[in-house]
Amino acid sequence: MTALRLHRALSRVWASDPGWKGWFTTVNHTDLGRMFLTVAVFFFIVGGILAMLIRAQLASPRSAFIGPEHYNQIFTMHGTIMMFLFAIPLFEGLAVYLLPKMLGTRDLAFPRLTAYGFWCYVFGGSMMVFSLLAGIAPDSGWFMYPPLSSTIGAPGINSDFWLIGITFVEISAISAAVEITVTILRYRAPGMKLSQMPIFAWYALVTAVMILTGFPPLILGSILLELERAFGLPFFQVAAGGDALLWQHLFWLFGHPEVYIIFLPAAGAISTILPVMARTRLMGYGWIVAAAVSLGVLSFGLWVHHMFTTGIPHMGLAFFSAASTLVAVPTAVQIFAWIGTLWQGRPDMRLPMLWLLAFFATFVIGGLTGVMVAIVPFDWQAHDTYFIVAHLHYVLVGGFVFPMLAALYYWMPHFVGRNTYFKLGSTAFWLIMPGFHGTFLLLHWAGLLGMRRRIDTYESGQGWEIINLIASLSSFVMAIGFALVLIDVVVNAVVAVRGSRDPWKAGTLEWAMPTPPAAYNFASLPHVTSREPLYDTPDLPVRIARGEGYLGDCARHRRETLSVDVATAEPRYVVVFPGNTALPVTMSAVTGLFFLGMLVKAYWLVPVAGLGVICCALVWVWSLTRKTAEGNLPVGRGLTLRTAAEVADPPGWWGSLFLLLANGTFFGSLLFGYAFLWTIAPNWPPPAYVEAGVWTLTPTAAGALLALAGARLRGLPGAALGAAGLVALAAGAILLLTRAPDPTVHAYDATLWVLMGYALVHHLIALLMTGLVAARRLAGHAEATTAGTARILRLWSDYAVAVGLITALAAALPGTLT
């Protein structure tokens, strides 16, 4: 088959539906990556407009431009949009678009999950924008501290939009993190070992694992606060055994890793672009990977430095202050490796390189001020002043936005297939850089002079007037620069001349395909043995196009790629991807109805939508199954492999593993909250404990044994035994709930209800999965095609057993011991 015929055959199989229908049915990562990026840029524009309104209000003392009520909504939504609706989704979009191309595969591990996450992001973000347009946006700050955000301080619906909308959006983040992690570990080009991955893939892997372990505490906090607002469960009310500091702990357990979740993808882009712009290879690849992993680990031990003024014991202050300064070490390793790369190369001062130099100048300042606020005495003085606002923007704009602008101009020829021709980008650079530093460098000074953050106006005579006027004027200069960037991108995408395949002469695999890329990425999958294969094998793009790699034909007329061994990168099995479908957008819309029911207090809609989500999920999973085994299939280069449906570790098992990592972090955060309230919160012990007798705990113990045994037996007897065990576990949880006091009386009672509810949800999930496996066996599916599904069931069933036992102990022990 000639290269042209192979291209046409693959395009027929992989193409999205034509016209507007394709937007809603596509599951192709290239389409979804572009859609993610487009929507993220839209939210950046919205957040930028809100920032300009803030600076207009603060340009002069006693300004009446915006009233306090609307100002609170504007600054809350500015922070919320930039953190949750722009920064993280922009990384998701870039990773969704680039990773399969960099790794030498045809799509992400779970294409429909990508689409589902995208539409959850769109619907959740739309919910937030609607609240802003309707004048009922959240107004308690993007950090939502109670009691400012509880019914005491915010009795309206405003805070509910944040709690429910952001929880909805975080489904997208968790989905993308699972997708990215499994793709990097199992969907690389054959031969591409972990040590030979593009450096961006390492950063994306660390970031994805951080999302899986960093976002669940925030999701938990949002659920607890919404339960308090909706049903009166007093998790954060001191008089009823709650504690507002619990929210701060849960929020910053997410919030500080969030800073590095934002920075690390940008660092990955820097490490990819800088060697190309310097016309050399990256210095210290191994050291940079170690530094990225170290940053990911250390970031979870720093959250308390946001709480130095809350009365933390001195030993805790000392520990977290030291940890906060220690994090500068892996950051410095990366900075010096990048400087060394520049030193050994010959930098080409084109636009991506200019933005990287802007990053160096800005981020180093932000890092140094970060070390300053890690010192407790200084933090006590600067806390809640504009010094912190300025530091935050130096880190996030300098450490994320500037590198992403470099990435935009570096990969734009790949996105659109055209080289940049017009020079508006250079003009925009020289507007944004002075405008940014003119705004935020001065705000450090205002903070040191005592200007508090989150104020809507100020009196004259405090020395802040000139600073704020210059800062506001500079911010509008910066805004004009960003508008020019947008115009430059649109103009170049539409009218610039067609460019070469690899205009930068880079060595990574995304440049081994025609641009803009075809829906299938690679006509055949390459065998890779180096980090920069295009440097080592210059004719590799031609060989790929001729079909000389793996899966170099389209004989089976379906979407296929290969999964490889995690360590050796040897091909293990053939993955068959689903085609275009509206199921993800439908399921996300039904999920949206679940959250909408909570928002408008139409609680009858919540179980109805929940049932709809279950039905969609069952259809989703059933459509992946095959009734008969295909056996070994030829995949090229003399190799034959089975399909993913016939192996013990299919992609679904890996996806479940990392989803349960996030799930376990959520559960661990719940147990942490229980222990925190028990040991720290006032008004404990509670008026009464649950008295769990032997007859109450017997169903739990018996159910655990039955469920563990059933998950390990094959066939219908094992399914029946497992189902009986899960039902017994659920009965044990319900019996404990019948003995629990009113959950609105004390935080202890409320926590027990949440623990038991969490356990019941997972018993139900495992029970549904058991029923699905049994249904497949009754439908006559071959044993070879059910082995992987049974192993996935065992994973979820064992987790449900562990949750059931731990929650029973957490409920029973206090009453037993007292």
Coordinates of C-alpha atoms in Angstrom, one line a residue, residues 39-277:
V39 CA -12.2 27.2 25.9
A40 CA -9.3 27.8 28.3
V41 CA -8.3 30.9 26.3
F42 CA -11.9 32.1 26.5
F43 CA -11.8 31.9 30.3
F44 CA -8.5 33.6 30.3
I45 CA -10.1 36.5 28.5
V46 CA -13.0 36.6 30.9
G47 CA -10.6 36.5 33.9
G48 CA -8.5 39.2 32.3
I49 CA -11.5 41.5 31.9
L50 CA -12.3 41.0 35.6
A51 CA -8.7 41.9 36.5
M52 CA -9.0 45.1 34.5
L53 CA -12.2 46.0 36.5
I54 CA -10.3 45.4 39.7
R55 CA -7.4 47.7 38.7
A56 CA -9.8 50.3 37.5
Q57 CA -11.5 50.3 40.9
L58 CA -8.2 50.6 42.8
A59 CA -6.6 53.2 40.5
S60 CA -7.7 56.0 42.9
P61 CA -8.8 56.3 46.5
R62 CA -12.4 56.1 47.5
S63 CA -13.4 55.0 44.0
A64 CA -17.1 54.5 43.3
F65 CA -16.5 52.7 40.0
I66 CA -17.7 49.3 41.5
G67 CA -19.7 48.8 44.7
P68 CA -18.5 46.5 47.4
E69 CA -21.0 43.7 46.6
H70 CA -20.0 43.5 43.0
Y71 CA -16.3 44.0 43.7
N72 CA -16.4 40.9 46.0
Q73 CA -17.9 38.9 43.2
I74 CA -15.4 40.2 40.6
F75 CA -12.2 39.5 42.6
T76 CA -13.6 36.1 43.7
M77 CA -14.4 35.1 40.1
H78 CA -11.1 36.5 38.8
G79 CA -9.1 34.1 41.1
T80 CA -11.5 31.2 40.5
I81 CA -11.5 31.5 36.7
M82 CA -7.7 31.9 36.5
M83 CA -6.9 29.0 38.8
F84 CA -9.6 26.5 38.0
L85 CA -11.0 27.4 34.5
F86 CA -7.8 28.6 32.8
A87 CA -4.5 27.3 34.2
I88 CA -5.3 23.6 34.8
P89 CA -7.5 23.2 31.7
L90 CA -4.8 24.8 29.6
F91 CA -2.3 22.2 30.7
E92 CA -5.0 19.5 30.1
G93 CA -5.5 20.8 26.6
L94 CA -1.8 21.0 25.8
A95 CA -1.2 17.5 27.2
V96 CA -4.3 16.0 25.4
Y97 CA -3.1 17.5 22.1
L98 CA 0.7 16.8 22.4
L99 CA 1.3 13.7 24.4
P100 CA 0.2 11.0 21.9
K101 CA 2.2 12.8 19.2
M102 CA 5.3 13.0 21.4
L103 CA 5.0 9.4 22.6
G104 CA 4.5 8.0 19.2
T105 CA 1.0 6.6 19.6
R106 CA -2.4 7.3 17.9
D107 CA -4.6 8.5 20.8
L108 CA -4.9 8.7 24.5
A109 CA -5.7 5.7 26.6
F110 CA -9.4 6.4 27.1
P111 CA -10.7 8.7 24.2
R112 CA -14.3 8.8 25.5
L113 CA -13.1 9.8 29.0
T114 CA -11.2 12.7 27.4
A115 CA -14.4 13.9 25.8
Y116 CA -16.5 13.4 29.0
G117 CA -13.9 15.4 31.0
F118 CA -14.0 18.2 28.4
W119 CA -17.8 18.5 28.5
C120 CA -17.8 18.5 32.3
Y121 CA -15.4 21.4 32.1
V122 CA -17.5 23.3 29.6
F123 CA -20.8 22.8 31.6
G124 CA -19.2 23.5 35.0
G125 CA -17.5 26.6 33.7
S126 CA -20.7 27.8 32.0
M127 CA -22.4 27.4 35.4
M128 CA -19.8 29.8 36.9
V129 CA -20.1 32.3 34.0
F130 CA -23.9 32.3 34.3
S131 CA -23.6 33.2 38.0
L132 CA -21.4 36.1 37.1
L133 CA -23.7 37.4 34.4
A134 CA -26.7 37.0 36.7
G135 CA -25.1 39.0 39.5
I136 CA -25.1 36.0 41.9
A137 CA -21.5 35.0 41.5
P138 CA -19.5 33.7 44.5
D139 CA -18.4 36.6 46.7
S140 CA -16.4 35.0 49.5
G141 CA -13.0 34.9 47.8
W142 CA -11.6 32.2 45.6
F143 CA -10.5 30.4 48.7
M144 CA -14.0 30.3 50.2
Y145 CA -13.1 30.4 53.8
P146 CA -15.9 29.7 56.3
P147 CA -17.7 31.3 58.0
L148 CA -17.5 33.9 55.1
S149 CA -18.8 31.2 52.7
S150 CA -21.1 29.4 55.1
T151 CA -24.8 30.3 55.6
I152 CA -23.7 32.6 58.4
G153 CA -21.7 34.9 56.1
A154 CA -23.2 34.1 52.7
P155 CA -26.8 33.0 53.0
G156 CA -27.6 33.3 49.3
I157 CA -26.9 30.9 46.4
N158 CA -23.6 32.6 45.6
S159 CA -21.3 30.2 47.4
D160 CA -23.2 27.2 46.2
F161 CA -22.3 28.1 42.6
W162 CA -18.6 27.9 43.6
L163 CA -18.9 24.7 45.6
I164 CA -21.0 22.8 43.1
G165 CA -19.5 24.3 39.9
I166 CA -15.9 23.8 40.9
T167 CA -16.6 20.2 42.0
F168 CA -18.2 19.6 38.6
V169 CA -15.2 21.1 36.9
E170 CA -12.8 18.9 38.9
I171 CA -14.3 15.8 37.3
S172 CA -12.5 17.0 34.2
A173 CA -9.2 17.4 36.0
I174 CA -9.4 13.9 37.6
S175 CA -10.4 12.4 34.2
A176 CA -7.5 14.1 32.4
A177 CA -5.0 13.0 35.1
V178 CA -6.1 9.3 34.8
E179 CA -5.9 9.6 31.1
I180 CA -2.4 11.2 31.1
T181 CA -1.0 8.8 33.6
V182 CA -2.1 5.6 31.8
T183 CA -1.1 7.0 28.4
I184 CA 2.4 7.8 29.5
L185 CA 3.0 4.5 31.2
R186 CA 1.4 2.1 28.7
Y187 CA 0.9 3.9 25.3
R188 CA 4.4 4.9 24.3
A189 CA 6.0 4.0 21.0
P190 CA 7.6 0.5 21.1
G191 CA 11.1 0.7 22.4
M192 CA 10.6 4.1 24.2
K193 CA 11.7 3.3 27.7
L194 CA 10.9 5.7 30.6
S195 CA 14.4 7.0 30.4
Q196 CA 13.9 7.8 26.7
M197 CA 10.6 9.7 27.0
P198 CA 10.5 13.3 26.0
I199 CA 11.1 15.5 29.0
F200 CA 7.6 17.0 28.7
A201 CA 6.1 13.6 29.3
W202 CA 7.9 13.3 32.6
Y203 CA 6.6 16.6 33.7
A204 CA 3.1 15.7 32.6
L205 CA 3.3 12.4 34.5
V206 CA 4.3 14.1 37.7
T207 CA 1.6 16.7 37.3
A208 CA -1.1 14.1 36.7
V209 CA -0.2 12.1 39.8
M210 CA -0.2 15.4 41.8
I211 CA -3.7 16.1 40.5
L212 CA -4.9 12.7 41.5
T213 CA -3.5 13.2 45.1
G214 CA -4.0 17.0 45.4
F215 CA -7.5 17.6 44.1
P216 CA -9.4 15.2 46.3
P217 CA -9.0 17.2 49.5
L218 CA -10.6 20.2 47.8
I219 CA -13.4 18.1 46.4
L220 CA -14.0 16.7 49.9
G221 CA -14.0 20.2 51.5
S222 CA -16.4 21.5 48.9
I223 CA -18.8 18.5 49.5
L224 CA -18.6 19.0 53.3
L225 CA -19.3 22.7 53.0
E226 CA -22.2 22.2 50.6
L227 CA -23.6 19.6 53.0
E228 CA -23.4 22.1 55.8
R229 CA -25.1 24.8 53.7
A230 CA -27.8 22.6 52.3
F231 CA -28.6 20.2 55.2
G232 CA -27.1 21.8 58.3
L233 CA -24.3 19.3 58.9
P234 CA -22.0 21.4 61.2
F235 CA -18.5 20.5 59.9
F236 CA -17.3 24.1 60.2
Q237 CA -19.5 25.4 63.0
V238 CA -17.6 25.8 66.3
A239 CA -20.6 25.7 68.5
A240 CA -21.5 22.2 67.2
G241 CA -18.1 20.7 67.3
G242 CA -16.9 21.8 63.9
D243 CA -13.9 24.0 63.1
A244 CA -13.4 26.5 60.3
L245 CA -9.7 25.7 60.2
L246 CA -10.6 22.2 58.9
W247 CA -11.6 24.0 55.6
Q248 CA -8.2 25.8 55.5
H249 CA -6.3 22.5 55.9
L250 CA -8.3 20.7 53.2
F251 CA -8.1 23.7 50.9
W252 CA -4.4 24.2 51.2
L253 CA -3.7 20.5 51.0
F254 CA -4.9 21.2 47.5
G255 CA -3.9 24.8 47.2
H256 CA -0.1 24.6 47.6
P257 CA 0.4 21.5 45.3
E258 CA -1.8 23.5 42.9
V259 CA 1.0 26.0 42.5
Y260 CA 3.4 23.3 41.3
I261 CA 0.6 21.6 39.3
I262 CA 0.5 24.8 37.4
F263 CA 4.3 25.4 37.2
L264 CA 5.5 21.9 36.3
P265 CA 3.8 21.7 32.9
A266 CA 5.3 25.1 32.1
A267 CA 8.7 23.8 33.2
G268 CA 8.1 20.8 30.8
A269 CA 7.5 23.2 28.0
I270 CA 10.6 25.1 28.9
S271 CA 12.7 22.0 29.0
T272 CA 11.4 21.0 25.5
I273 CA 11.6 24.4 23.8
L274 CA 14.9 25.7 25.3
P275 CA 17.3 23.2 23.8
V276 CA 15.7 23.6 20.4
M277 CA 16.0 27.4 20.6

